[in-house]
mmCIF file of C-alpha atoms in Angstrom:
data_model
loop_
_atom_site.group_PDB
_atom_site.id
_atom_site.type_symbol
_atom_site.label_atom_id
_atom_site.label_comp_id
_atom_site.label_asym_id
_atom_site.label_seq_id
_atom_site.Cartn_x
_atom_site.Cartn_y
_atom_site.Cartn_z
ATOM 1 C CA LYS A 1 0.000 0.000 0.000
ATOM 2 C CA ASN A 2 1.343 3.378 -1.015
ATOM 3 C CA GLN A 3 1.842 5.539 2.054
ATOM 4 C CA VAL A 4 3.669 8.624 3.276
ATOM 5 C CA GLU A 5 4.578 8.834 6.946
ATOM 6 C CA GLN A 6 5.946 11.966 8.588
ATOM 7 C CA SER A 7 7.668 12.420 11.901
ATOM 8 C CA PRO A 8 7.525 13.925 14.352
ATOM 9 C CA GLN A 9 3.846 14.807 14.420
ATOM 10 C CA SER A 10 4.679 18.068 16.181
ATOM 11 C CA LEU A 11 7.824 19.890 17.165
ATOM 12 C CA ILE A 12 8.616 22.950 19.255
ATOM 13 C CA ILE A 13 11.933 24.730 18.893
ATOM 14 C CA LEU A 14 13.405 28.048 19.941
ATOM 15 C CA GLU A 15 13.969 30.811 17.457
ATOM 16 C CA GLY A 16 17.387 30.595 15.839
ATOM 17 C CA LYS A 17 17.724 26.833 16.313
ATOM 18 C CA ASN A 18 17.887 24.261 13.520
ATOM 19 C CA CYS A 19 15.509 21.342 13.077
ATOM 20 C CA THR A 20 14.956 18.354 10.802
ATOM 21 C CA LEU A 21 11.648 16.870 9.744
ATOM 22 C CA GLN A 22 11.371 13.330 8.398
ATOM 23 C CA CYS A 23 9.327 11.744 5.635
ATOM 24 C CA ASN A 24 9.263 8.000 4.849
ATOM 25 C CA TYR A 25 7.313 6.667 1.916
ATOM 26 C CA THR A 26 6.383 3.384 0.287
ATOM 27 C CA VAL A 27 5.061 4.874 -2.972
ATOM 28 C CA SER A 28 6.069 2.896 -6.015
ATOM 29 C CA PRO A 29 6.922 3.489 -8.772
ATOM 30 C CA PHE A 30 8.366 6.732 -7.462
ATOM 31 C CA SER A 31 8.283 9.906 -9.533
ATOM 32 C CA ASN A 32 9.027 12.865 -7.296
ATOM 33 C CA LEU A 33 8.818 14.151 -3.734
ATOM 34 C CA ARG A 34 7.656 17.590 -2.678
ATOM 35 C CA TRP A 35 7.730 19.509 0.552
ATOM 36 C CA TYR A 36 5.016 22.059 1.220
ATOM 37 C CA LYS A 37 4.600 24.658 3.954
ATOM 38 C CA GLN A 38 1.096 25.382 5.189
ATOM 39 C CA ASP A 39 0.535 28.376 7.412
ATOM 40 C CA THR A 40 -2.501 28.269 9.686
ATOM 41 C CA GLY A 41 -5.602 29.180 7.733
ATOM 42 C CA ARG A 42 -3.826 29.187 4.371
ATOM 43 C CA GLY A 43 -3.256 26.842 1.468
ATOM 44 C CA PRO A 44 -0.031 24.803 1.120
ATOM 45 C CA VAL A 45 2.865 26.524 -0.628
ATOM 46 C CA SER A 46 5.647 24.679 -2.430
ATOM 47 C CA LEU A 47 9.132 24.590 -0.888
ATOM 48 C CA THR A 48 11.011 21.978 -2.928
ATOM 49 C CA ILE A 49 10.527 19.297 -5.557
ATOM 50 C CA MET A 50 12.974 16.416 -6.033
ATOM 51 C CA THR A 51 13.081 13.609 -8.551
ATOM 52 C CA PHE A 52 14.784 10.231 -8.259
ATOM 53 C CA SER A 53 18.167 11.555 -9.368
ATOM 54 C CA GLU A 54 18.263 14.523 -7.004
ATOM 55 C CA ASN A 55 19.391 13.997 -3.441
ATOM 56 C CA THR A 56 19.508 17.603 -2.217
ATOM 57 C CA LYS A 57 17.466 20.686 -2.972
ATOM 58 C CA SER A 58 17.633 24.029 -1.182
ATOM 59 C CA ASN A 59 15.260 26.943 -0.949
ATOM 60 C CA GLY A 60 16.751 29.625 1.265
ATOM 61 C CA ARG A 61 16.963 28.281 4.817
ATOM 62 C CA TYR A 62 15.133 25.100 3.795
ATOM 63 C CA THR A 63 17.147 22.115 2.552
ATOM 64 C CA ALA A 64 15.483 18.900 1.507
ATOM 65 C CA THR A 65 17.304 15.607 1.063
ATOM 66 C CA LEU A 66 16.146 12.449 -0.643
ATOM 67 C CA ASP A 67 17.415 8.911 -0.371
ATOM 68 C CA ALA A 68 15.468 7.006 -3.002
ATOM 69 C CA ASP A 69 17.067 3.714 -1.987
ATOM 70 C CA THR A 70 15.747 3.844 1.566
ATOM 71 C CA LYS A 71 12.692 5.856 0.530
ATOM 72 C CA GLN A 72 13.379 8.584 3.028
ATOM 73 C CA SER A 73 13.426 12.362 2.826
ATOM 74 C CA SER A 74 14.208 15.056 5.321
ATOM 75 C CA LEU A 75 13.578 18.766 5.476
ATOM 76 C CA HIS A 76 16.197 20.739 7.381
ATOM 77 C CA ILE A 77 15.389 24.242 8.551
ATOM 78 C CA THR A 78 18.341 26.408 9.472
ATOM 79 C CA ALA A 79 18.286 29.341 11.896
ATOM 80 C CA SER A 80 14.555 29.083 12.472
ATOM 81 C CA GLN A 81 12.351 32.161 12.546
ATOM 82 C CA LEU A 82 8.961 32.776 14.101
ATOM 83 C CA SER A 83 7.486 32.788 10.592
ATOM 84 C CA ASP A 84 8.585 29.169 10.164
ATOM 85 C CA SER A 85 5.756 28.146 12.506
ATOM 86 C CA ALA A 86 3.541 26.101 10.204
ATOM 87 C CA SER A 87 2.632 22.599 9.129
ATOM 88 C CA TYR A 88 5.122 20.979 6.753
ATOM 89 C CA ILE A 89 3.678 18.436 4.392
ATOM 90 C CA CYS A 90 5.520 15.763 2.417
ATOM 91 C CA VAL A 91 3.893 14.806 -0.892
ATOM 92 C CA VAL A 92 5.034 11.891 -3.041
ATOM 93 C CA SER A 93 3.972 11.331 -6.633
ATOM 94 C CA ASP A 94 3.972 8.023 -8.455
ATOM 95 C CA ARG A 95 4.581 7.302 -12.131
ATOM 96 C CA GLY A 96 1.410 5.280 -12.572
ATOM 97 C CA SER A 97 -0.242 7.794 -14.878
ATOM 98 C CA THR A 98 0.636 10.755 -17.054
ATOM 99 C CA LEU A 99 0.193 13.285 -14.277
ATOM 100 C CA GLY A 100 1.007 10.961 -11.376
ATOM 101 C CA ARG A 101 -1.098 10.321 -8.330
ATOM 102 C CA LEU A 102 -0.200 12.314 -5.213
ATOM 103 C CA TYR A 103 0.178 10.805 -1.758
ATOM 104 C CA PHE A 104 0.080 13.223 1.156
ATOM 105 C CA GLY A 105 1.642 12.868 4.572
ATOM 106 C CA ARG A 106 -0.268 14.132 7.592
ATOM 107 C CA GLY A 107 2.259 16.877 8.171
ATOM 108 C CA THR A 108 4.590 17.961 10.965
ATOM 109 C CA GLN A 109 3.342 20.903 13.004
ATOM 110 C CA LEU A 110 6.330 23.118 13.782
ATOM 111 C CA THR A 111 6.124 25.827 16.431
ATOM 112 C CA VAL A 112 8.967 28.286 16.821
ATOM 113 C CA TRP A 113 9.087 30.090 20.163
ATOM 114 C CA PRO A 114 10.890 33.387 20.711
ATOM 115 C CA ASN B 1 -1.674 36.206 -12.413
ATOM 116 C CA ALA B 2 -3.977 35.364 -9.496
ATOM 117 C CA GLY B 3 -3.096 31.663 -9.299
ATOM 118 C CA VAL B 4 -5.885 29.533 -7.832
ATOM 119 C CA THR B 5 -8.900 31.390 -6.491
ATOM 120 C CA GLN B 6 -11.490 29.742 -4.253
ATOM 121 C CA THR B 7 -14.806 31.106 -3.041
ATOM 122 C CA PRO B 8 -16.373 31.327 -0.546
ATOM 123 C CA LYS B 9 -13.768 31.430 2.208
ATOM 124 C CA PHE B 10 -16.269 30.472 4.918
ATOM 125 C CA GLN B 11 -19.698 28.875 4.715
ATOM 126 C CA VAL B 12 -22.187 27.450 7.192
ATOM 127 C CA LEU B 13 -24.814 25.082 5.853
ATOM 128 C CA LYS B 14 -27.725 23.251 7.371
ATOM 129 C CA THR B 15 -27.936 19.502 6.903
ATOM 130 C CA GLY B 16 -29.569 18.725 3.587
ATOM 131 C CA GLN B 17 -28.741 22.017 1.900
ATOM 132 C CA SER B 18 -26.745 22.115 -1.307
ATOM 133 C CA MET B 19 -24.025 24.506 -2.346
ATOM 134 C CA THR B 20 -21.174 24.982 -4.786
ATOM 135 C CA LEU B 21 -17.572 25.783 -3.967
ATOM 136 C CA GLN B 22 -16.007 27.733 -6.796
ATOM 137 C CA CYS B 23 -12.454 27.302 -8.055
ATOM 138 C CA ALA B 24 -10.742 29.182 -10.858
ATOM 139 C CA GLN B 25 -7.152 29.228 -12.113
ATOM 140 C CA ASP B 26 -5.513 31.521 -14.644
ATOM 141 C CA MET B 27 -2.372 29.473 -15.377
ATOM 142 C CA ASN B 28 -3.862 27.346 -18.169
ATOM 143 C CA HIS B 29 -3.243 24.169 -16.162
ATOM 144 C CA GLU B 30 -4.884 21.053 -17.472
ATOM 145 C CA TYR B 31 -5.024 19.270 -14.145
ATOM 146 C CA MET B 32 -7.320 20.505 -11.363
ATOM 147 C CA SER B 33 -8.410 18.774 -8.206
ATOM 148 C CA TRP B 34 -10.353 19.142 -4.982
ATOM 149 C CA TYR B 35 -9.108 17.983 -1.593
ATOM 150 C CA ARG B 36 -10.515 18.007 1.881
ATOM 151 C CA GLN B 37 -8.369 18.423 4.941
ATOM 152 C CA ASP B 38 -9.532 17.162 8.313
ATOM 153 C CA PRO B 39 -7.712 17.455 11.652
ATOM 154 C CA GLY B 40 -4.924 14.902 12.023
ATOM 155 C CA MET B 41 -5.298 13.667 8.461
ATOM 156 C CA GLY B 42 -3.494 14.346 5.243
ATOM 157 C CA LEU B 43 -5.175 15.985 2.297
ATOM 158 C CA ARG B 44 -7.599 13.554 0.668
ATOM 159 C CA LEU B 45 -8.554 13.712 -2.981
ATOM 160 C CA ILE B 46 -12.270 14.164 -3.690
ATOM 161 C CA HIS B 47 -12.427 14.601 -7.480
ATOM 162 C CA TYR B 48 -10.029 15.608 -10.188
ATOM 163 C CA SER B 49 -10.008 16.665 -13.811
ATOM 164 C CA VAL B 50 -7.321 16.241 -16.465
ATOM 165 C CA GLY B 51 -8.907 18.707 -18.855
ATOM 166 C CA ALA B 52 -12.147 20.358 -19.907
ATOM 167 C CA GLY B 53 -14.938 17.817 -20.099
ATOM 168 C CA ILE B 54 -12.962 15.134 -18.239
ATOM 169 C CA THR B 55 -13.453 14.385 -14.550
ATOM 170 C CA ASP B 56 -12.860 11.394 -12.320
ATOM 171 C CA GLN B 57 -13.300 10.340 -8.720
ATOM 172 C CA GLY B 58 -10.645 10.480 -6.055
ATOM 173 C CA GLU B 59 -10.578 8.547 -2.805
ATOM 174 C CA VAL B 60 -13.532 10.290 -1.031
ATOM 175 C CA PRO B 61 -16.023 11.260 -3.777
ATOM 176 C CA ASN B 62 -19.320 10.367 -2.119
ATOM 177 C CA GLY B 63 -21.645 13.326 -1.637
ATOM 178 C CA TYR B 64 -19.786 15.557 -4.106
ATOM 179 C CA ASN B 65 -20.150 16.329 -7.795
ATOM 180 C CA VAL B 66 -17.847 18.172 -10.178
ATOM 181 C CA SER B 67 -17.846 19.388 -13.740
ATOM 182 C CA ARG B 68 -15.212 20.982 -15.962
ATOM 183 C CA SER B 69 -16.738 23.002 -18.776
ATOM 184 C CA THR B 70 -13.694 25.268 -19.199
ATOM 185 C CA THR B 71 -9.967 24.958 -18.532
ATOM 186 C CA GLU B 72 -10.192 27.716 -15.924
ATOM 187 C CA ASP B 73 -13.078 26.605 -13.692
ATOM 188 C CA PHE B 74 -13.658 23.505 -11.582
ATOM 189 C CA PRO B 75 -16.626 23.875 -9.207
ATOM 190 C CA LEU B 76 -17.349 21.376 -6.434
ATOM 191 C CA ARG B 77 -20.997 20.739 -5.602
ATOM 192 C CA LEU B 78 -22.309 19.374 -2.351
ATOM 193 C CA LEU B 79 -25.598 17.742 -3.221
ATOM 194 C CA SER B 80 -27.134 17.325 0.254
ATOM 195 C CA ALA B 81 -24.793 18.534 2.968
ATOM 196 C CA ALA B 82 -24.076 16.271 5.945
ATOM 197 C CA PRO B 83 -22.194 17.054 9.176
ATOM 198 C CA SER B 84 -19.471 14.620 8.012
ATOM 199 C CA GLN B 85 -18.689 17.091 5.242
ATOM 200 C CA THR B 86 -17.580 19.715 7.736
ATOM 201 C CA SER B 87 -14.004 20.281 6.630
ATOM 202 C CA VAL B 88 -11.564 22.586 4.917
ATOM 203 C CA TYR B 89 -11.606 22.249 1.154
ATOM 204 C CA PHE B 90 -8.682 23.044 -1.114
ATOM 205 C CA CYS B 91 -8.647 23.369 -4.855
ATOM 206 C CA ALA B 92 -5.357 22.749 -6.644
ATOM 207 C CA SER B 93 -4.040 22.948 -10.174
ATOM 208 C CA ARG B 94 -0.848 21.854 -11.930
ATOM 209 C CA THR B 95 0.657 20.620 -15.130
ATOM 210 C CA GLY B 96 2.227 17.196 -15.373
ATOM 211 C CA GLY B 97 5.493 15.767 -14.140
ATOM 212 C CA ARG B 98 7.510 17.571 -11.502
ATOM 213 C CA ASN B 99 5.862 20.936 -11.882
ATOM 214 C CA THR B 100 4.583 22.857 -8.902
ATOM 215 C CA ILE B 101 1.140 22.180 -7.507
ATOM 216 C CA TYR B 102 -0.692 25.406 -6.752
ATOM 217 C CA PHE B 103 -3.288 25.419 -4.009
ATOM 218 C CA GLY B 104 -6.083 27.841 -3.334
ATOM 219 C CA GLU B 105 -6.444 29.489 0.053
ATOM 220 C CA GLY B 106 -9.098 27.066 1.235
ATOM 221 C CA SER B 107 -12.819 27.089 1.949
ATOM 222 C CA TRP B 108 -13.971 26.431 5.516
ATOM 223 C CA LEU B 109 -17.283 24.606 5.474
ATOM 224 C CA THR B 110 -19.384 23.829 8.541
ATOM 225 C CA VAL B 111 -22.513 21.716 8.268
ATOM 226 C CA VAL B 112 -24.861 21.930 11.251
#
Protein backbone atom coordinates (compact mmCIF):
# COMPACT_ATOMS: atom_id res chain seq x y z
CA LYS A 1 0.00 0.00 0.00
CA ASN A 2 1.34 3.38 -1.02
CA GLN A 3 1.84 5.54 2.05
CA VAL A 4 3.67 8.62 3.28
CA GLU A 5 4.58 8.83 6.95
CA GLN A 6 5.95 11.97 8.59
CA SER A 7 7.67 12.42 11.90
CA PRO A 8 7.53 13.92 14.35
CA GLN A 9 3.85 14.81 14.42
CA SER A 10 4.68 18.07 16.18
CA LEU A 11 7.82 19.89 17.16
CA ILE A 12 8.62 22.95 19.26
CA ILE A 13 11.93 24.73 18.89
CA LEU A 14 13.41 28.05 19.94
CA GLU A 15 13.97 30.81 17.46
CA GLY A 16 17.39 30.60 15.84
CA LYS A 17 17.72 26.83 16.31
CA ASN A 18 17.89 24.26 13.52
CA CYS A 19 15.51 21.34 13.08
CA THR A 20 14.96 18.35 10.80
CA LEU A 21 11.65 16.87 9.74
CA GLN A 22 11.37 13.33 8.40
CA CYS A 23 9.33 11.74 5.63
CA ASN A 24 9.26 8.00 4.85
CA TYR A 25 7.31 6.67 1.92
CA THR A 26 6.38 3.38 0.29
CA VAL A 27 5.06 4.87 -2.97
CA SER A 28 6.07 2.90 -6.02
CA PRO A 29 6.92 3.49 -8.77
CA PHE A 30 8.37 6.73 -7.46
CA SER A 31 8.28 9.91 -9.53
CA ASN A 32 9.03 12.87 -7.30
CA LEU A 33 8.82 14.15 -3.73
CA ARG A 34 7.66 17.59 -2.68
CA TRP A 35 7.73 19.51 0.55
CA TYR A 36 5.02 22.06 1.22
CA LYS A 37 4.60 24.66 3.95
CA GLN A 38 1.10 25.38 5.19
CA ASP A 39 0.54 28.38 7.41
CA THR A 40 -2.50 28.27 9.69
CA GLY A 41 -5.60 29.18 7.73
CA ARG A 42 -3.83 29.19 4.37
CA GLY A 43 -3.26 26.84 1.47
CA PRO A 44 -0.03 24.80 1.12
CA VAL A 45 2.87 26.52 -0.63
CA SER A 46 5.65 24.68 -2.43
CA LEU A 47 9.13 24.59 -0.89
CA THR A 48 11.01 21.98 -2.93
CA ILE A 49 10.53 19.30 -5.56
CA MET A 50 12.97 16.42 -6.03
CA THR A 51 13.08 13.61 -8.55
CA PHE A 52 14.78 10.23 -8.26
CA SER A 53 18.17 11.55 -9.37
CA GLU A 54 18.26 14.52 -7.00
CA ASN A 55 19.39 14.00 -3.44
CA THR A 56 19.51 17.60 -2.22
CA LYS A 57 17.47 20.69 -2.97
CA SER A 58 17.63 24.03 -1.18
CA ASN A 59 15.26 26.94 -0.95
CA GLY A 60 16.75 29.63 1.26
CA ARG A 61 16.96 28.28 4.82
CA TYR A 62 15.13 25.10 3.80
CA THR A 63 17.15 22.11 2.55
CA ALA A 64 15.48 18.90 1.51
CA THR A 65 17.30 15.61 1.06
CA LEU A 66 16.15 12.45 -0.64
CA ASP A 67 17.41 8.91 -0.37
CA ALA A 68 15.47 7.01 -3.00
CA ASP A 69 17.07 3.71 -1.99
CA THR A 70 15.75 3.84 1.57
CA LYS A 71 12.69 5.86 0.53
CA GLN A 72 13.38 8.58 3.03
CA SER A 73 13.43 12.36 2.83
CA SER A 74 14.21 15.06 5.32
CA LEU A 75 13.58 18.77 5.48
CA HIS A 76 16.20 20.74 7.38
CA ILE A 77 15.39 24.24 8.55
CA THR A 78 18.34 26.41 9.47
CA ALA A 79 18.29 29.34 11.90
CA SER A 80 14.56 29.08 12.47
CA GLN A 81 12.35 32.16 12.55
CA LEU A 82 8.96 32.78 14.10
CA SER A 83 7.49 32.79 10.59
CA ASP A 84 8.58 29.17 10.16
CA SER A 85 5.76 28.15 12.51
CA ALA A 86 3.54 26.10 10.20
CA SER A 87 2.63 22.60 9.13
CA TYR A 88 5.12 20.98 6.75
CA ILE A 89 3.68 18.44 4.39
CA CYS A 90 5.52 15.76 2.42
CA VAL A 91 3.89 14.81 -0.89
CA VAL A 92 5.03 11.89 -3.04
CA SER A 93 3.97 11.33 -6.63
CA ASP A 94 3.97 8.02 -8.45
CA ARG A 95 4.58 7.30 -12.13
CA GLY A 96 1.41 5.28 -12.57
CA SER A 97 -0.24 7.79 -14.88
CA THR A 98 0.64 10.76 -17.05
CA LEU A 99 0.19 13.28 -14.28
CA GLY A 100 1.01 10.96 -11.38
CA ARG A 101 -1.10 10.32 -8.33
CA LEU A 102 -0.20 12.31 -5.21
CA TYR A 103 0.18 10.81 -1.76
CA PHE A 104 0.08 13.22 1.16
CA GLY A 105 1.64 12.87 4.57
CA ARG A 106 -0.27 14.13 7.59
CA GLY A 107 2.26 16.88 8.17
CA THR A 108 4.59 17.96 10.97
CA GLN A 109 3.34 20.90 13.00
CA LEU A 110 6.33 23.12 13.78
CA THR A 111 6.12 25.83 16.43
CA VAL A 112 8.97 28.29 16.82
CA TRP A 113 9.09 30.09 20.16
CA PRO A 114 10.89 33.39 20.71
CA ASN B 1 -1.67 36.21 -12.41
CA ALA B 2 -3.98 35.36 -9.50
CA GLY B 3 -3.10 31.66 -9.30
CA VAL B 4 -5.89 29.53 -7.83
CA THR B 5 -8.90 31.39 -6.49
CA GLN B 6 -11.49 29.74 -4.25
CA THR B 7 -14.81 31.11 -3.04
CA PRO B 8 -16.37 31.33 -0.55
CA LYS B 9 -13.77 31.43 2.21
CA PHE B 10 -16.27 30.47 4.92
CA GLN B 11 -19.70 28.88 4.72
CA VAL B 12 -22.19 27.45 7.19
CA LEU B 13 -24.81 25.08 5.85
CA LYS B 14 -27.72 23.25 7.37
CA THR B 15 -27.94 19.50 6.90
CA GLY B 16 -29.57 18.73 3.59
CA GLN B 17 -28.74 22.02 1.90
CA SER B 18 -26.75 22.11 -1.31
CA MET B 19 -24.03 24.51 -2.35
CA THR B 20 -21.17 24.98 -4.79
CA LEU B 21 -17.57 25.78 -3.97
CA GLN B 22 -16.01 27.73 -6.80
CA CYS B 23 -12.45 27.30 -8.06
CA ALA B 24 -10.74 29.18 -10.86
CA GLN B 25 -7.15 29.23 -12.11
CA ASP B 26 -5.51 31.52 -14.64
CA MET B 27 -2.37 29.47 -15.38
CA ASN B 28 -3.86 27.35 -18.17
CA HIS B 29 -3.24 24.17 -16.16
CA GLU B 30 -4.88 21.05 -17.47
CA TYR B 31 -5.02 19.27 -14.15
CA MET B 32 -7.32 20.51 -11.36
CA SER B 33 -8.41 18.77 -8.21
CA TRP B 34 -10.35 19.14 -4.98
CA TYR B 35 -9.11 17.98 -1.59
CA ARG B 36 -10.52 18.01 1.88
CA GLN B 37 -8.37 18.42 4.94
CA ASP B 38 -9.53 17.16 8.31
CA PRO B 39 -7.71 17.45 11.65
CA GLY B 40 -4.92 14.90 12.02
CA MET B 41 -5.30 13.67 8.46
CA GLY B 42 -3.49 14.35 5.24
CA LEU B 43 -5.17 15.99 2.30
CA ARG B 44 -7.60 13.55 0.67
CA LEU B 45 -8.55 13.71 -2.98
CA ILE B 46 -12.27 14.16 -3.69
CA HIS B 47 -12.43 14.60 -7.48
CA TYR B 48 -10.03 15.61 -10.19
CA SER B 49 -10.01 16.66 -13.81
CA VAL B 50 -7.32 16.24 -16.46
CA GLY B 51 -8.91 18.71 -18.85
CA ALA B 52 -12.15 20.36 -19.91
CA GLY B 53 -14.94 17.82 -20.10
CA ILE B 54 -12.96 15.13 -18.24
CA THR B 55 -13.45 14.39 -14.55
CA ASP B 56 -12.86 11.39 -12.32
CA GLN B 57 -13.30 10.34 -8.72
CA GLY B 58 -10.65 10.48 -6.05
CA GLU B 59 -10.58 8.55 -2.80
CA VAL B 60 -13.53 10.29 -1.03
CA PRO B 61 -16.02 11.26 -3.78
CA ASN B 62 -19.32 10.37 -2.12
CA GLY B 63 -21.64 13.33 -1.64
CA TYR B 64 -19.79 15.56 -4.11
CA ASN B 65 -20.15 16.33 -7.80
CA VAL B 66 -17.85 18.17 -10.18
CA SER B 67 -17.85 19.39 -13.74
CA ARG B 68 -15.21 20.98 -15.96
CA SER B 69 -16.74 23.00 -18.78
CA THR B 70 -13.69 25.27 -19.20
CA THR B 71 -9.97 24.96 -18.53
CA GLU B 72 -10.19 27.72 -15.92
CA ASP B 73 -13.08 26.60 -13.69
CA PHE B 74 -13.66 23.51 -11.58
CA PRO B 75 -16.63 23.88 -9.21
CA LEU B 76 -17.35 21.38 -6.43
CA ARG B 77 -21.00 20.74 -5.60
CA LEU B 78 -22.31 19.37 -2.35
CA LEU B 79 -25.60 17.74 -3.22
CA SER B 80 -27.13 17.32 0.25
CA ALA B 81 -24.79 18.53 2.97
CA ALA B 82 -24.08 16.27 5.95
CA PRO B 83 -22.19 17.05 9.18
CA SER B 84 -19.47 14.62 8.01
CA GLN B 85 -18.69 17.09 5.24
CA THR B 86 -17.58 19.72 7.74
CA SER B 87 -14.00 20.28 6.63
CA VAL B 88 -11.56 22.59 4.92
CA TYR B 89 -11.61 22.25 1.15
CA PHE B 90 -8.68 23.04 -1.11
CA CYS B 91 -8.65 23.37 -4.85
CA ALA B 92 -5.36 22.75 -6.64
CA SER B 93 -4.04 22.95 -10.17
CA ARG B 94 -0.85 21.85 -11.93
CA THR B 95 0.66 20.62 -15.13
CA GLY B 96 2.23 17.20 -15.37
CA GLY B 97 5.49 15.77 -14.14
CA ARG B 98 7.51 17.57 -11.50
CA ASN B 99 5.86 20.94 -11.88
CA THR B 100 4.58 22.86 -8.90
CA ILE B 101 1.14 22.18 -7.51
CA TYR B 102 -0.69 25.41 -6.75
CA PHE B 103 -3.29 25.42 -4.01
CA GLY B 104 -6.08 27.84 -3.33
CA GLU B 105 -6.44 29.49 0.05
CA GLY B 106 -9.10 27.07 1.23
CA SER B 107 -12.82 27.09 1.95
CA TRP B 108 -13.97 26.43 5.52
CA LEU B 109 -17.28 24.61 5.47
CA THR B 110 -19.38 23.83 8.54
CA VAL B 111 -22.51 21.72 8.27
CA VAL B 112 -24.86 21.93 11.25
